[in-house]
């Protein structure tokens, strides 16, 4: 009887962990979406303010000159920060998917949620994360052009 009790306790612990992994996956999916939405808004604001600063440079005085010279560097730093944040979130997201797949196997869940997702790839080549690399590349080119 104790083996049955141990098995039931183990199954309950695995179900609890599975619930936690699903909650973490949802959070990371939302965090990734929020970071991308924020970055697009932030960079659009920076790029929109740049022509305004050029046109009104004389009216804004020292603030305008400082902002005009500092904006490309702020864009470079923000692009790098976004890249680091997205890389970290992607790694944690992949860990959640892997753990969810392992738990589905242990819980005998056929065609579980995590098995329907794309398989996570760690140390992926550039082609796997091309949108992220493309965003970083274009971002750096834009900010470097504005610096020059």
XYZ file of N, CA, C and O in Angstrom:
592
model
N 0.812 -1.194 0.000
C 0.000 0.000 0.000
C 0.859 1.263 0.000
O 0.480 2.268 -0.559
N 2.038 1.187 0.632
C 2.881 2.378 0.698
C 3.456 2.742 -0.673
O 3.680 3.912 -0.949
N 3.670 1.743 -1.522
C 4.175 2.052 -2.866
C 3.130 2.815 -3.667
O 3.465 3.718 -4.417
N 1.883 2.438 -3.523
C 0.802 3.143 -4.201
C 0.711 4.572 -3.700
O 0.551 5.507 -4.489
N 0.852 4.755 -2.400
C 0.820 6.089 -1.820
C 1.999 6.924 -2.317
O 1.836 8.097 -2.666
N 3.183 6.341 -2.378
C 4.362 7.040 -2.897
C 4.164 7.429 -4.360
O 4.516 8.541 -4.764
N 3.596 6.521 -5.139
C 3.338 6.800 -6.553
C 2.348 7.958 -6.704
O 2.547 8.850 -7.527
N 1.295 7.961 -5.899
C 0.300 9.029 -5.965
C 0.896 10.370 -5.545
O 0.604 11.405 -6.135
N 1.743 10.342 -4.523
C 2.407 11.575 -4.094
C 3.349 12.097 -5.176
O 3.416 13.306 -5.422
N 4.066 11.188 -5.811
C 4.962 11.578 -6.897
C 4.163 12.175 -8.060
O 4.543 13.217 -8.608
N 3.063 11.545 -8.422
C 2.225 12.048 -9.509
C 1.683 13.435 -9.169
O 1.654 14.324 -10.020
N 1.270 13.640 -7.909
C 0.759 14.949 -7.493
C 1.869 15.997 -7.543
O 1.646 17.126 -7.989
N 3.063 15.626 -7.102
C 4.199 16.558 -7.163
C 4.522 16.921 -8.612
O 4.796 18.092 -8.927
N 4.484 15.933 -9.511
C 4.740 16.211 -10.921
C 3.650 17.101 -11.517
O 3.938 18.004 -12.309
N 2.387 16.867 -11.134
C 1.292 17.727 -11.622
C 1.469 19.158 -11.126
O 1.226 20.116 -11.865
N 1.874 19.310 -9.865
C 2.115 20.652 -9.321
C 3.247 21.352 -10.074
O 3.155 22.540 -10.393
N 4.319 20.606 -10.333
C 5.431 21.188 -11.088
C 4.991 21.544 -12.505
O 5.368 22.587 -13.039
N 4.180 20.690 -13.126
C 3.676 20.948 -14.479
C 2.863 22.249 -14.497
O 3.004 23.061 -15.406
N 2.042 22.456 -13.471
C 1.270 23.708 -13.379
C 2.199 24.912 -13.265
O 1.955 25.958 -13.875
N 3.265 24.755 -12.472
C 4.232 25.841 -12.339
C 4.962 26.128 -13.634
O 5.212 27.291 -13.976
N 5.306 25.085 -14.369
C 5.991 25.268 -15.648
C 5.069 25.975 -16.644
O 5.504 26.874 -17.374
N 3.795 25.597 -16.653
C 2.842 26.268 -17.550
C 2.705 27.740 -17.186
O 2.703 28.609 -18.062
N 2.633 28.039 -15.887
C 2.531 29.440 -15.453
C 3.783 30.219 -15.854
O 3.688 31.361 -16.326
N 4.948 29.604 -15.686
C 6.193 30.274 -16.079
C 6.243 30.489 -17.584
O 6.679 31.538 -18.055
N 5.794 29.498 -18.352
C 5.785 29.624 -19.814
C 4.876 30.776 -20.235
O 5.246 31.571 -21.092
N 3.696 30.860 -19.622
C 2.773 31.963 -19.948
C 3.398 33.311 -19.627
O 3.276 34.264 -20.398
N 4.035 33.397 -18.465
C 4.673 34.651 -18.080
C 5.753 35.044 -19.078
O 5.830 36.200 -19.495
N 6.599 34.082 -19.445
C 7.689 34.394 -20.371
C 7.178 34.734 -21.764
O 7.738 35.609 -22.435
N 6.116 34.073 -22.207
C 5.523 34.420 -23.504
C 5.012 35.855 -23.456
O 5.231 36.642 -24.388
N 4.358 36.223 -22.366
C 3.877 37.596 -22.216
C 5.003 38.598 -22.087
O 4.940 39.704 -22.629
N 6.051 38.215 -21.356
C 7.191 39.119 -21.183
C 7.900 39.366 -22.506
O 8.308 40.494 -22.800
N 8.033 38.315 -23.313
C 8.680 38.480 -24.624
C 7.843 39.406 -25.504
O 8.368 40.286 -26.173
N 6.539 39.196 -25.511
C 5.660 40.049 -26.318
C 5.722 41.491 -25.820
O 5.825 42.434 -26.612
N 5.678 41.670 -24.495
C 5.750 43.020 -23.924
C 7.062 43.718 -24.238
O 7.086 44.908 -24.533
N 8.159 42.978 -24.174
C 9.471 43.576 -24.472
C 9.553 44.001 -25.927
O 10.072 45.078 -26.242
N 9.030 43.180 -26.808
C 9.059 43.537 -28.235
C 8.173 44.747 -28.498
O 8.570 45.680 -29.201
N 6.981 44.758 -27.908
C 6.074 45.897 -28.097
C 6.692 47.179 -27.532
O 6.629 48.244 -28.162
N 7.292 47.082 -26.349
C 7.923 48.257 -25.762
C 9.082 48.752 -26.612
O 9.242 49.952 -26.824
N 9.902 47.826 -27.113
C 11.060 48.242 -27.898
C 10.636 48.926 -29.189
O 11.235 49.924 -29.593
N 9.609 48.415 -29.838
C 9.131 49.052 -31.072
C 8.630 50.462 -30.756
O 8.948 51.425 -31.467
N 7.883 50.607 -29.672
C 7.389 51.932 -29.277
C 8.548 52.861 -28.941
O 8.574 54.026 -29.372
N 9.502 52.369 -28.196
C 10.641 53.181 -27.779
C 11.458 53.648 -28.981
O 11.775 54.834 -29.111
N 11.783 52.711 -29.883
C 12.607 53.078 -31.032
C 11.851 53.964 -32.003
O 12.443 54.845 -32.633
N 10.558 53.767 -32.143
C 9.757 54.645 -33.001
C 9.739 56.055 -32.429
O 9.838 57.041 -33.169
N 9.629 56.155 -31.125
C 9.657 57.474 -30.477
C 11.007 58.151 -30.693
O 11.065 59.350 -31.016
N 12.080 57.405 -30.517
C 13.412 57.982 -30.742
C 13.582 58.455 -32.185
O 14.065 59.565 -32.433
N 13.193 57.584 -33.118
C 13.346 57.954 -34.528
C 12.413 59.092 -34.922
O 12.746 59.907 -35.788
N 11.252 59.169 -34.279
C 10.336 60.273 -34.553
C 10.816 61.585 -33.974
O 10.580 62.659 -34.534
N 11.486 61.522 -32.835
C 11.979 62.741 -32.195
C 13.222 63.291 -32.882
O 13.493 64.494 -32.811
N 13.952 62.435 -33.559
C 15.204 62.865 -34.186
C 15.004 63.989 -35.210
O 15.672 65.027 -35.120
N 14.066 63.846 -36.172
C 13.852 64.953 -37.124
C 13.342 66.223 -36.436
O 13.691 67.338 -36.838
N 12.538 66.060 -35.393
C 12.053 67.223 -34.655
C 13.222 67.985 -34.037
O 13.264 69.224 -34.072
N 14.167 67.261 -33.469
C 15.323 67.909 -32.863
C 16.182 68.607 -33.914
O 16.735 69.678 -33.649
N 16.287 68.014 -35.089
C 17.075 68.638 -36.156
C 16.429 69.954 -36.586
O 17.101 70.978 -36.710
N 15.121 69.921 -36.791
C 14.405 71.118 -37.268
C 14.404 72.215 -36.210
O 14.563 73.390 -36.533
N 14.228 71.864 -34.957
C 14.090 72.853 -33.877
C 15.348 72.989 -33.027
O 15.267 73.389 -31.867
N 16.481 72.698 -33.603
C 17.732 72.713 -32.857
C 18.034 74.098 -32.284
O 18.458 74.214 -31.141
N 17.779 75.124 -33.032
C 18.074 76.484 -32.562
C 17.132 76.905 -31.441
O 17.541 77.557 -30.498
N 15.852 76.538 -31.556
C 14.875 76.876 -30.512
C 15.190 76.173 -29.194
O 14.994 76.738 -28.127
N 15.646 74.944 -29.279
C 15.879 74.143 -28.075
C 17.222 74.441 -27.418
O 17.458 74.031 -26.286
N 18.100 75.107 -28.124
C 19.373 75.519 -27.555
C 20.272 74.363 -27.181
O 20.393 73.378 -27.913
N 20.888 74.478 -26.003
C 21.841 73.474 -25.551
C 21.162 72.104 -25.372
O 21.756 71.070 -25.672
N 19.927 72.102 -24.884
C 19.193 70.843 -24.718
C 19.034 70.132 -26.061
O 19.233 68.921 -26.151
N 18.690 70.880 -27.096
C 18.506 70.298 -28.423
C 19.789 69.688 -28.961
O 19.776 68.592 -29.525
N 20.900 70.387 -28.785
C 22.189 69.884 -29.269
C 22.591 68.625 -28.486
O 23.022 67.623 -29.063
N 22.418 68.689 -27.173
C 22.764 67.532 -26.336
C 21.891 66.337 -26.690
O 22.394 65.212 -26.837
N 20.591 66.554 -26.823
C 19.670 65.466 -27.159
C 19.974 64.904 -28.548
O 19.940 63.692 -28.756
N 20.263 65.789 -29.481
C 20.561 65.357 -30.845
C 21.825 64.507 -30.897
O 21.879 63.503 -31.609
N 22.829 64.881 -30.129
C 24.074 64.112 -30.103
C 23.957 62.837 -29.267
O 24.618 61.840 -29.559
N 23.128 62.857 -28.232
C 23.006 61.705 -27.346
C 22.019 60.653 -27.808
O 22.105 59.491 -27.403
N 21.073 61.041 -28.661
C 20.024 60.106 -29.062
C 20.556 58.856 -29.775
O 20.121 57.747 -29.457
N 21.479 58.963 -30.713
C 21.995 57.737 -31.335
C 22.680 56.797 -30.342
O 22.537 55.580 -30.441
N 23.391 57.370 -29.380
C 24.053 56.521 -28.376
C 23.017 55.849 -27.478
O 23.171 54.682 -27.115
N 21.961 56.573 -27.129
C 20.871 55.974 -26.369
C 20.239 54.836 -27.158
O 19.920 53.783 -26.606
N 20.075 55.026 -28.455
C 19.528 53.978 -29.310
C 20.430 52.755 -29.358
O 19.949 51.620 -29.320
N 21.751 52.966 -29.433
C 22.693 51.841 -29.430
C 22.622 51.059 -28.121
O 22.569 49.823 -28.117
N 22.596 51.775 -27.015
C 22.528 51.122 -25.705
C 21.200 50.389 -25.552
O 21.155 49.247 -25.077
N 20.109 51.018 -25.964
C 18.795 50.383 -25.849
C 18.696 49.143 -26.741
O 18.088 48.141 -26.346
N 19.266 49.199 -27.922
C 19.258 48.031 -28.809
C 20.028 46.881 -28.175
O 19.566 45.740 -28.178
N 21.186 47.175 -27.606
C 21.972 46.137 -26.941
C 21.214 45.571 -25.739
O 21.169 44.351 -25.538
N 20.583 46.455 -24.937
C 19.835 46.004 -23.765
C 18.660 45.120 -24.181
O 18.390 44.096 -23.546
N 17.972 45.507 -25.243
C 16.862 44.695 -25.725
C 17.369 43.332 -26.184
O 16.749 42.294 -25.901
N 18.482 43.304 -26.862
C 19.049 42.044 -27.336
C 19.380 41.123 -26.156
O 19.065 39.929 -26.179
N 19.998 41.662 -25.123
C 20.360 40.859 -23.949
C 19.098 40.343 -23.260
O 19.007 39.161 -22.897
N 18.109 41.204 -23.089
C 16.849 40.805 -22.441
C 16.136 39.723 -23.247
O 15.678 38.724 -22.684
N 16.061 39.885 -24.539
C 15.380 38.899 -25.379
C 16.134 37.571 -25.395
O 15.520 36.505 -25.353
N 17.445 37.625 -25.419
C 18.243 36.397 -25.368
C 17.981 35.636 -24.071
O 17.817 34.418 -24.078
N 17.955 36.347 -22.959
C 17.700 35.731 -21.662
C 16.298 35.131 -21.629
O 16.099 33.995 -21.207
N 15.297 35.897 -22.049
C 13.920 35.407 -22.039
C 13.749 34.200 -22.954
O 13.027 33.259 -22.622
N 14.413 34.215 -24.095
C 14.327 33.087 -25.019
C 14.935 31.830 -24.400
O 14.381 30.739 -24.527
N 16.039 31.988 -23.694
C 16.669 30.847 -23.032
C 15.741 30.267 -21.960
O 15.538 29.049 -21.894
N 15.171 31.126 -21.118
C 14.261 30.655 -20.073
C 13.001 30.032 -20.670
O 12.487 29.027 -20.163
N 12.499 30.616 -21.747
C 11.332 30.090 -22.452
C 11.624 28.666 -22.949
O 10.815 27.753 -22.764
N 12.789 28.478 -23.554
C 13.171 27.153 -24.048
C 13.310 26.148 -22.908
O 12.939 24.981 -23.056
N 13.846 26.594 -21.766
C 13.952 25.695 -20.615
C 12.570 25.260 -20.134
O 12.374 24.092 -19.760
N 11.618 26.172 -20.134
C 10.245 25.823 -19.744
C 9.657 24.792 -20.702
O 9.003 23.845 -20.269
N 9.869 24.987 -21.993
C 9.336 24.036 -22.971
C 9.960 22.663 -22.767
O 9.256 21.640 -22.758
N 11.273 22.611 -22.572
C 11.939 21.322 -22.354
C 11.430 20.633 -21.094
O 11.134 19.433 -21.104
N 11.324 21.371 -20.013
C 10.849 20.766 -18.762
C 9.391 20.336 -18.902
O 9.009 19.281 -18.392
N 8.593 21.130 -19.577
C 7.204 20.747 -19.812
C 7.097 19.464 -20.614
O 6.266 18.593 -20.312
N 7.953 19.311 -21.613
C 7.952 18.076 -22.408
C 8.363 16.876 -21.554
O 7.771 15.800 -21.662
N 9.362 17.059 -20.697
C 9.786 15.968 -19.814
C 8.660 15.567 -18.865
O 8.414 14.377 -18.642
N 7.967 16.568 -18.300
C 6.881 16.272 -17.372
C 5.718 15.585 -18.079
O 5.077 14.696 -17.495
N 5.446 15.988 -19.319
C 4.377 15.321 -20.070
C 4.696 13.845 -20.290
O 3.799 12.998 -20.215
N 5.952 13.538 -20.525
C 6.354 12.134 -20.688
C 6.192 11.394 -19.357
O 5.637 10.295 -19.313
N 6.646 12.006 -18.268
C 6.553 11.361 -16.958
C 5.106 11.189 -16.504
O 4.779 10.224 -15.816
N 4.238 12.143 -16.878
C 2.830 12.061 -16.488
C 1.997 11.275 -17.493
O 0.794 11.154 -17.326
N 2.649 10.797 -18.536
C 1.955 9.999 -19.564
C 0.871 10.808 -20.282
O -0.209 10.299 -20.561
N 1.159 12.072 -20.546
C 0.222 12.939 -21.267
C 0.564 12.836 -22.744
O 1.605 13.317 -23.193
N -0.311 12.213 -23.498
C -0.087 12.047 -24.933
C -0.465 13.328 -25.659
O -1.503 13.920 -25.387
N 0.368 13.736 -26.586
C 0.152 14.957 -27.366
C -0.132 16.161 -26.455
O -1.084 16.895 -26.666
N 0.699 16.318 -25.437
C 0.534 17.418 -24.501
C 0.858 18.764 -25.134
O 1.389 18.856 -26.243
N 0.549 19.802 -24.408
C 0.725 21.170 -24.904
C 2.165 21.441 -25.324
O 2.416 21.999 -26.394
N 3.118 21.074 -24.491
C 4.512 21.391 -24.781
C 5.067 20.580 -25.939
O 6.029 20.995 -26.578
N 4.455 19.442 -26.222
C 4.898 18.660 -27.383
C 4.362 19.233 -28.690
O 4.828 18.870 -29.767
N 3.369 20.118 -28.614
C 2.848 20.742 -29.836
C 3.657 21.969 -30.237
O 3.496 22.474 -31.343
N 4.503 22.474 -29.322
C 5.335 23.645 -29.626
C 6.553 23.222 -30.425
O 6.970 22.080 -30.399
N 7.147 24.184 -31.109
C 8.388 23.918 -31.835
C 9.425 23.446 -30.847
O 9.498 23.955 -29.735
N 10.283 22.537 -31.250
C 11.315 22.095 -30.309
C 12.305 23.231 -30.052
O 12.741 23.903 -30.978
N 12.615 23.463 -28.785
C 13.582 24.526 -28.485
C 14.976 24.112 -28.927
O 15.335 22.942 -28.878
N 15.731 25.102 -29.377
C 17.096 24.846 -29.835
C 18.020 25.798 -29.073
O 17.864 27.011 -29.150
N 18.948 25.226 -28.324
C 19.927 26.040 -27.607
C 21.169 26.170 -28.464
O 21.571 25.233 -29.134
N 21.765 27.348 -28.412
C 22.936 27.586 -29.248
C 22.558 27.537 -30.719
O 23.288 27.028 -31.549
N 21.368 28.060 -31.012
C 20.829 27.968 -32.368
C 21.651 28.803 -33.341
O 22.217 29.825 -32.970
N 21.713 28.363 -34.584
C 22.378 29.183 -35.596
C 21.566 30.448 -35.842
O 20.415 30.549 -35.434
N 22.188 31.381 -36.515
C 21.534 32.666 -36.783
C 20.194 32.495 -37.487
O 19.265 33.237 -37.228
N 20.054 31.497 -38.351
C 18.815 31.338 -39.111
C 17.619 31.029 -38.217
O 16.493 31.354 -38.550
N 17.859 30.415 -37.038
C 16.750 30.065 -36.157
C 16.163 31.307 -35.494
O 14.964 31.402 -35.283
N 17.010 32.246 -35.129
C 16.544 33.455 -34.456
C 16.754 34.672 -35.356
O 17.084 35.741 -34.888
N 16.538 34.509 -36.652
C 16.822 35.593 -37.588
C 16.034 36.857 -37.309
O 16.544 37.951 -37.525
N 14.775 36.804 -36.826
C 14.105 38.087 -36.554
C 14.841 38.901 -35.501
O 14.994 40.113 -35.633
N 15.330 38.237 -34.459
C 16.063 38.939 -33.407
C 17.363 39.520 -33.943
O 17.671 40.690 -33.727
N 18.130 38.702 -34.674
C 19.377 39.188 -35.240
C 19.132 40.291 -36.260
O 19.883 41.255 -36.326
N 18.072 40.146 -37.049
C 17.735 41.179 -38.030
C 17.404 42.493 -37.357
O 17.844 43.563 -37.791
N 16.640 42.422 -36.271
C 16.277 43.625 -35.528
C 17.521 44.302 -34.965
O 17.684 45.512 -35.078
N 18.402 43.521 -34.379
C 19.624 44.085 -33.796
C 20.504 44.683 -34.887
O 21.020 45.793 -34.739
N 20.664 43.981 -35.993
C 21.500 44.471 -37.091
C 20.956 45.789 -37.642
O 21.687 46.772 -37.771
N 19.660 45.821 -37.953
C 19.056 47.050 -38.488
C 19.136 48.164 -37.458
O 19.436 49.319 -37.790
N 18.891 47.827 -36.192
C 18.966 48.847 -35.141
C 20.340 49.471 -35.051
O 20.487 50.691 -35.008
N 21.367 48.638 -35.057
C 22.724 49.179 -34.978
C 23.077 50.001 -36.215
O 23.711 51.045 -36.097
N 22.665 49.564 -37.380
C 22.949 50.345 -38.593
C 22.287 51.714 -38.509
O 22.915 52.746 -38.798
N 21.025 51.738 -38.091
C 20.306 53.024 -37.981
C 21.017 53.945 -37.003
O 21.267 55.117 -37.307
N 21.362 53.433 -35.824
C 21.972 54.307 -34.823
C 23.381 54.733 -35.226
O 23.783 55.863 -34.957
N 24.126 53.868 -35.877
C 25.479 54.238 -36.321
C 25.402 55.310 -37.406
O 26.180 56.269 -37.401
N 24.439 55.199 -38.308
C 24.256 56.216 -39.345
C 23.914 57.555 -38.692
O 24.422 58.600 -39.108
N 23.085 57.535 -37.667
C 22.725 58.785 -36.990
C 23.912 59.375 -36.224
O 24.005 60.580 -36.071
N 24.805 58.520 -35.735
C 25.994 59.024 -35.040
C 26.899 59.770 -36.024
O 27.468 60.806 -35.713
N 27.036 59.197 -37.223
C 27.909 59.814 -38.201
C 27.241 61.026 -38.731
O 27.609 62.008 -39.080
